Amino acid sequence: MEKRKERIDRGIKARSEDIFALSSWREMLYLLFPRAIPIVGLLFLVPFLTPYWREIFISTGVYALLAISWDMLISAGLVSLGQSLFFGIGSYVAGSLNHYYGLPPILTIPIGTIGGGALCTIVLLPVLRLRGIYFAMVTLVLPLMFSRLVEATRILGGTEGLTGLTPFSSPWVSVYLIEIAVLVALFGFRRLMGSDWGLIIKGINDNDRAVMSAG
C-alpha cells in the first residue's frame, strides 16, 4: 500500500490488475481465460494447416510484427512511413549471415534482430528530434534511397534479393516460431504500454517538451 501511495503521489496511474490477479483463483481465471483462448486455439490450429495456409499463416505473422513495431512508434507520436525498411534491415542482416557465412537460422535470426535494431537506431538518431510531417517525410525518403542504392549497385542480391537461404529443418518450426514471436511482441507491447515507461511514451505523444522538462 505504501508503494502504491507513492505512485499516486508522483502522479502515476496505479494499476491494480496485478493485485486482483493474485487475490484469488477466481479473479486470476477471469483475467487469464480471455487471453488463453486465442493462444491455445492457435497452438491447436497449426497442425491442421495445409502447406498453402501455412505460408499464409507465416506471412500474416510477419506483417503482424511489422504492425506492432509501427504501433509502438505511433504511440510516441512518431508516424513512420518507412517501417518496412527498418523491418527489412534485420531480415537482410540475418539473410546475409546465412548466405555468405553459412550460419544456421537459429543463430542468424536473433543476430539479425539485434543487429537490425542497432543499425536502425544509428540511421534514425539524426532525425529523432523531428516531429509530425517532417519525421514522416524523412522516413518515407529513406527506403526509397535504399531501394535505388540496391538497384544501382546490386548489393545484397539486387532487386532479386538473396537466394539459396537455408530453411529450418521442419516447416512447423517456422510456424511455431513466428506464432511465439507475435504473441511475445503483442503481450510485451501491451505490458510495456501499461507500465511507467508506457506512460512516458504516451506523454511524449501528448507533449514531448513537458516530458523533457520533467526529466
Tab-separated table of N, CA, C and O in Angstrom, residues 15-83:
chain	number	residue	atom	x	y	z
A	15	ARG	N	-1.837	0.770	-11.241
A	15	ARG	CA	-2.586	-0.305	-11.876
A	15	ARG	C	-2.854	-1.386	-10.836
A	15	ARG	O	-1.933	-1.854	-10.163
A	16	SER	N	-4.098	-1.779	-10.717
A	16	SER	CA	-4.479	-2.769	-9.710
A	16	SER	C	-4.733	-4.140	-10.315
A	16	SER	O	-5.157	-5.045	-9.627
A	17	GLU	N	-4.479	-4.299	-11.598
A	17	GLU	CA	-4.772	-5.574	-12.248
A	17	GLU	C	-3.966	-6.710	-11.634
A	17	GLU	O	-4.473	-7.805	-11.395
A	18	ASP	N	-2.671	-6.463	-11.364
A	18	ASP	CA	-1.836	-7.499	-10.783
A	18	ASP	C	-2.309	-7.871	-9.384
A	18	ASP	O	-2.245	-9.027	-8.979
A	19	ILE	N	-2.795	-6.881	-8.621
A	19	ILE	CA	-3.275	-7.162	-7.272
A	19	ILE	C	-4.511	-8.050	-7.321
A	19	ILE	O	-4.645	-9.014	-6.576
A	20	PHE	N	-5.422	-7.753	-8.243
A	20	PHE	CA	-6.617	-8.566	-8.385
A	20	PHE	C	-6.275	-9.985	-8.820
A	20	PHE	O	-6.898	-10.949	-8.397
A	21	ALA	N	-5.272	-10.113	-9.697
A	21	ALA	CA	-4.917	-11.428	-10.212
A	21	ALA	C	-4.390	-12.331	-9.109
A	21	ALA	O	-4.517	-13.547	-9.182
A	22	LEU	N	-3.801	-11.746	-8.080
A	22	LEU	CA	-3.229	-12.539	-7.002
A	22	LEU	C	-4.177	-12.706	-5.821
A	22	LEU	O	-3.859	-13.399	-4.867
A	23	SER	N	-5.330	-12.049	-5.870
A	23	SER	CA	-6.216	-12.092	-4.716
A	23	SER	C	-6.924	-13.429	-4.576
A	23	SER	O	-7.135	-13.909	-3.472
A	24	SER	N	-7.306	-14.058	-5.693
A	24	SER	CA	-7.977	-15.354	-5.627
A	24	SER	C	-7.901	-16.024	-6.989
A	24	SER	O	-7.597	-15.389	-8.001
A	25	TRP	N	-8.190	-17.332	-7.014
A	25	TRP	CA	-8.185	-18.068	-8.275
A	25	TRP	C	-9.284	-17.583	-9.209
A	25	TRP	O	-9.138	-17.626	-10.428
A	26	ARG	N	-10.376	-17.114	-8.650
A	26	ARG	CA	-11.483	-16.657	-9.482
A	26	ARG	C	-11.086	-15.436	-10.307
A	26	ARG	O	-11.336	-15.383	-11.510
A	27	GLU	N	-10.467	-14.458	-9.642
A	27	GLU	CA	-10.021	-13.279	-10.374
A	27	GLU	C	-8.898	-13.617	-11.349
A	27	GLU	O	-8.799	-13.040	-12.428
A	28	MET	N	-8.037	-14.571	-10.964
A	28	MET	CA	-6.948	-14.964	-11.847
A	28	MET	C	-7.489	-15.591	-13.130
A	28	MET	O	-7.038	-15.276	-14.238
A	29	LEU	N	-8.481	-16.480	-12.995
A	29	LEU	CA	-9.089	-17.084	-14.180
A	29	LEU	C	-9.830	-16.046	-15.009
A	29	LEU	O	-9.842	-16.108	-16.242
A	30	TYR	N	-10.438	-15.081	-14.330
A	30	TYR	CA	-11.166	-14.030	-15.036
A	30	TYR	C	-10.228	-13.222	-15.929
A	30	TYR	O	-10.600	-12.799	-17.030
A	31	LEU	N	-8.994	-13.020	-15.469
A	31	LEU	CA	-8.032	-12.250	-16.246
A	31	LEU	C	-7.328	-13.091	-17.301
A	31	LEU	O	-7.055	-12.618	-18.402
A	32	LEU	N	-7.022	-14.344	-16.975
A	32	LEU	CA	-6.216	-15.163	-17.866
A	32	LEU	C	-7.028	-15.893	-18.929
A	32	LEU	O	-6.523	-16.147	-20.021
A	33	PHE	N	-8.275	-16.246	-18.629
A	33	PHE	CA	-9.052	-17.073	-19.555
A	33	PHE	C	-9.261	-16.399	-20.913
A	33	PHE	O	-9.059	-17.036	-21.955
A	34	PRO	N	-9.658	-15.110	-20.970
A	34	PRO	CA	-9.813	-14.484	-22.300
A	34	PRO	C	-8.511	-14.428	-23.088
A	34	PRO	O	-8.530	-14.474	-24.316
A	35	ARG	N	-7.383	-14.333	-22.397
A	35	ARG	CA	-6.096	-14.294	-23.088
A	35	ARG	C	-5.661	-15.685	-23.532
A	35	ARG	O	-4.939	-15.830	-24.526
A	36	ALA	N	-6.064	-16.701	-22.779
A	36	ALA	CA	-5.620	-18.058	-23.084
A	36	ALA	C	-6.366	-18.662	-24.264
A	36	ALA	O	-5.819	-19.514	-24.972
A	37	ILE	N	-7.608	-18.233	-24.504
A	37	ILE	CA	-8.408	-18.827	-25.583
A	37	ILE	C	-7.741	-18.668	-26.946
A	37	ILE	O	-7.553	-19.654	-27.673
A	38	PRO	N	-7.357	-17.452	-27.381
A	38	PRO	CA	-6.720	-17.352	-28.711
A	38	PRO	C	-5.371	-18.045	-28.784
A	38	PRO	O	-5.012	-18.591	-29.828
A	39	ILE	N	-4.612	-18.042	-27.680
A	39	ILE	CA	-3.300	-18.687	-27.692
A	39	ILE	C	-3.439	-20.192	-27.869
A	39	ILE	O	-2.800	-20.804	-28.733
A	40	VAL	N	-4.291	-20.798	-27.060
A	40	VAL	CA	-4.496	-22.248	-27.154
A	40	VAL	C	-5.117	-22.607	-28.502
A	40	VAL	O	-4.759	-23.614	-29.123
A	41	GLY	N	-6.041	-21.757	-28.978
A	41	GLY	CA	-6.664	-22.020	-30.270
A	41	GLY	C	-5.656	-22.030	-31.404
A	41	GLY	O	-5.688	-22.903	-32.280
A	42	LEU	N	-4.732	-21.075	-31.399
A	42	LEU	CA	-3.716	-21.031	-32.448
A	42	LEU	C	-2.765	-22.219	-32.357
A	42	LEU	O	-2.355	-22.782	-33.377
A	43	LEU	N	-2.407	-22.609	-31.147
A	43	LEU	CA	-1.495	-23.739	-30.980
A	43	LEU	C	-2.101	-25.034	-31.513
A	43	LEU	O	-1.405	-25.850	-32.125
A	44	PHE	N	-3.394	-25.222	-31.310
A	44	PHE	CA	-4.044	-26.441	-31.779
A	44	PHE	C	-4.436	-26.349	-33.255
A	44	PHE	O	-4.648	-27.371	-33.907
A	45	LEU	N	-4.522	-25.130	-33.788
A	45	LEU	CA	-4.904	-24.964	-35.185
A	45	LEU	C	-3.754	-25.254	-36.136
A	45	LEU	O	-3.965	-25.768	-37.243
A	46	VAL	N	-2.540	-24.944	-35.717
A	46	VAL	CA	-1.376	-25.041	-36.598
A	46	VAL	C	-1.189	-26.426	-37.215
A	46	VAL	O	-0.939	-26.543	-38.418
A	47	PRO	N	-1.287	-27.542	-36.470
A	47	PRO	CA	-1.044	-28.859	-37.086
A	47	PRO	C	-2.014	-29.217	-38.205
A	47	PRO	O	-1.721	-30.114	-39.008
A	48	PHE	N	-3.155	-28.547	-38.290
A	48	PHE	CA	-4.152	-28.874	-39.306
A	48	PHE	C	-4.027	-27.996	-40.553
A	48	PHE	O	-4.838	-28.119	-41.471
A	49	LEU	N	-3.025	-27.138	-40.593
A	49	LEU	CA	-2.862	-26.253	-41.735
A	49	LEU	C	-2.230	-26.990	-42.913
A	49	LEU	O	-1.297	-27.777	-42.744
A	50	THR	N	-2.737	-26.715	-44.097
A	50	THR	CA	-2.122	-27.231	-45.315
A	50	THR	C	-0.890	-26.392	-45.650
A	50	THR	O	-0.713	-25.299	-45.095
A	51	PRO	N	-0.003	-26.864	-46.537
A	51	PRO	CA	1.184	-26.054	-46.887
A	51	PRO	C	0.839	-24.645	-47.355
A	51	PRO	O	1.562	-23.690	-47.042
A	52	TYR	N	-0.253	-24.511	-48.104
A	52	TYR	CA	-0.642	-23.177	-48.579
A	52	TYR	C	-1.003	-22.268	-47.413
A	52	TYR	O	-0.504	-21.141	-47.302
A	53	TRP	N	-1.874	-22.757	-46.532
A	53	TRP	CA	-2.304	-21.934	-45.409
A	53	TRP	C	-1.185	-21.753	-44.390
A	53	TRP	O	-1.186	-20.792	-43.620
A	54	ARG	N	-0.224	-22.664	-44.395
A	54	ARG	CA	0.935	-22.491	-43.522
A	54	ARG	C	1.750	-21.275	-43.958
A	54	ARG	O	2.211	-20.491	-43.126
A	55	GLU	N	1.924	-21.116	-45.270
A	55	GLU	CA	2.636	-19.945	-45.773
A	55	GLU	C	1.846	-18.664	-45.502
A	55	GLU	O	2.434	-17.620	-45.175
A	56	ILE	N	0.534	-18.742	-45.639
A	56	ILE	CA	-0.306	-17.580	-45.328
A	56	ILE	C	-0.182	-17.214	-43.857
A	56	ILE	O	-0.096	-16.035	-43.485
A	57	PHE	N	-0.147	-18.226	-43.007
A	57	PHE	CA	-0.029	-18.004	-41.563
A	57	PHE	C	1.295	-17.320	-41.233
A	57	PHE	O	1.343	-16.377	-40.428
A	58	ILE	N	2.384	-17.768	-41.862
A	58	ILE	CA	3.698	-17.175	-41.612
A	58	ILE	C	3.735	-15.731	-42.105
A	58	ILE	O	4.232	-14.829	-41.407
A	59	SER	N	3.200	-15.490	-43.308
A	59	SER	CA	3.189	-14.123	-43.847
A	59	SER	C	2.351	-13.194	-42.971
A	59	SER	O	2.728	-12.039	-42.729
A	60	THR	N	1.224	-13.706	-42.486
A	60	THR	CA	0.380	-12.901	-41.598
A	60	THR	C	1.120	-12.554	-40.312
A	60	THR	O	1.028	-11.424	-39.808
A	61	GLY	N	1.861	-13.518	-39.771
A	61	GLY	CA	2.636	-13.253	-38.562
A	61	GLY	C	3.716	-12.209	-38.781
A	61	GLY	O	3.954	-11.353	-37.915
A	62	VAL	N	4.364	-12.257	-39.942
A	62	VAL	CA	5.401	-11.263	-40.253
A	62	VAL	C	4.800	-9.865	-40.316
A	62	VAL	O	5.344	-8.900	-39.750
A	63	TYR	N	3.665	-9.737	-41.002
A	63	TYR	CA	3.020	-8.423	-41.090
A	63	TYR	C	2.459	-7.983	-39.737
A	63	TYR	O	2.369	-6.777	-39.464
A	64	ALA	N	2.082	-8.935	-38.901
A	64	ALA	CA	1.624	-8.577	-37.554
A	64	ALA	C	2.770	-7.980	-36.741
A	64	ALA	O	2.586	-6.988	-36.021
A	65	LEU	N	3.962	-8.561	-36.858
A	65	LEU	CA	5.131	-7.993	-36.175
A	65	LEU	C	5.448	-6.598	-36.705
A	65	LEU	O	5.818	-5.698	-35.941
A	66	LEU	N	5.304	-6.421	-38.013
A	66	LEU	CA	5.525	-5.100	-38.605
A	66	LEU	C	4.524	-4.088	-38.057
A	66	LEU	O	4.882	-2.946	-37.737
A	67	ALA	N	3.267	-4.500	-37.928
A	67	ALA	CA	2.234	-3.599	-37.409
A	67	ALA	C	2.482	-3.249	-35.946
A	67	ALA	O	2.279	-2.105	-35.528
A	68	ILE	N	2.934	-4.223	-35.158
A	68	ILE	CA	3.206	-3.958	-33.740
A	68	ILE	C	4.358	-2.971	-33.591
A	68	ILE	O	4.317	-2.061	-32.752
A	69	SER	N	5.398	-3.140	-34.417
A	69	SER	CA	6.526	-2.208	-34.350
A	69	SER	C	6.101	-0.802	-34.766
A	69	SER	O	6.565	0.193	-34.196
A	70	TRP	N	5.217	-0.709	-35.759
A	70	TRP	CA	4.716	0.604	-36.175
A	70	TRP	C	3.845	1.214	-35.084
A	70	TRP	O	3.905	2.424	-34.833
A	71	ASP	N	3.055	0.386	-34.421
A	71	ASP	CA	2.177	0.877	-33.360
A	71	ASP	C	2.981	1.437	-32.193
A	71	ASP	O	2.553	2.389	-31.531
A	72	MET	N	4.151	0.855	-31.941
A	72	MET	CA	4.983	1.356	-30.851
A	72	MET	C	5.470	2.773	-31.144
A	72	MET	O	5.494	3.635	-30.254
A	73	LEU	N	5.849	3.026	-32.396
A	73	LEU	CA	6.288	4.374	-32.754
A	73	LEU	C	5.130	5.362	-32.745
A	73	LEU	O	5.275	6.496	-32.287
A	74	ILE	N	3.986	4.935	-33.253
A	74	ILE	CA	2.846	5.848	-33.311
A	74	ILE	C	2.352	6.184	-31.914
A	74	ILE	O	1.759	7.245	-31.689
A	75	SER	N	2.604	5.310	-30.942
A	75	SER	CA	2.213	5.609	-29.564
A	75	SER	C	3.001	6.778	-29.006
A	75	SER	O	2.540	7.463	-28.088
A	76	ALA	N	4.205	6.994	-29.545
A	76	ALA	CA	5.022	8.131	-29.123
A	76	ALA	C	4.835	9.340	-30.034
A	76	ALA	O	5.568	10.323	-29.906
A	77	GLY	N	3.879	9.258	-30.952
A	77	GLY	CA	3.619	10.378	-31.843
A	77	GLY	C	4.537	10.443	-33.040
A	77	GLY	O	4.624	11.486	-33.697
A	78	LEU	N	5.237	9.346	-33.350
A	78	LEU	CA	6.156	9.309	-34.488
A	78	LEU	C	5.525	8.491	-35.609
A	78	LEU	O	5.393	7.269	-35.499
A	79	VAL	N	5.119	9.161	-36.674
A	79	VAL	CA	4.494	8.489	-37.812
A	79	VAL	C	5.596	8.069	-38.780
A	79	VAL	O	6.193	8.900	-39.459
A	80	SER	N	5.870	6.771	-38.827
A	80	SER	CA	6.928	6.250	-39.684
A	80	SER	C	6.317	5.684	-40.963
A	80	SER	O	5.517	4.745	-40.916
A	81	LEU	N	6.706	6.252	-42.098
A	81	LEU	CA	6.247	5.759	-43.395
A	81	LEU	C	7.260	4.816	-44.036
A	81	LEU	O	7.030	4.338	-45.141
A	82	GLY	N	8.358	4.565	-43.346
A	82	GLY	CA	9.376	3.664	-43.879
A	82	GLY	C	9.644	2.499	-42.962
A	82	GLY	O	10.767	2.001	-42.884
A	83	GLN	N	8.601	2.054	-42.270
A	83	GLN	CA	8.783	0.981	-41.301
A	83	GLN	C	9.243	-0.314	-41.959
A	83	GLN	O	9.950	-1.111	-41.346
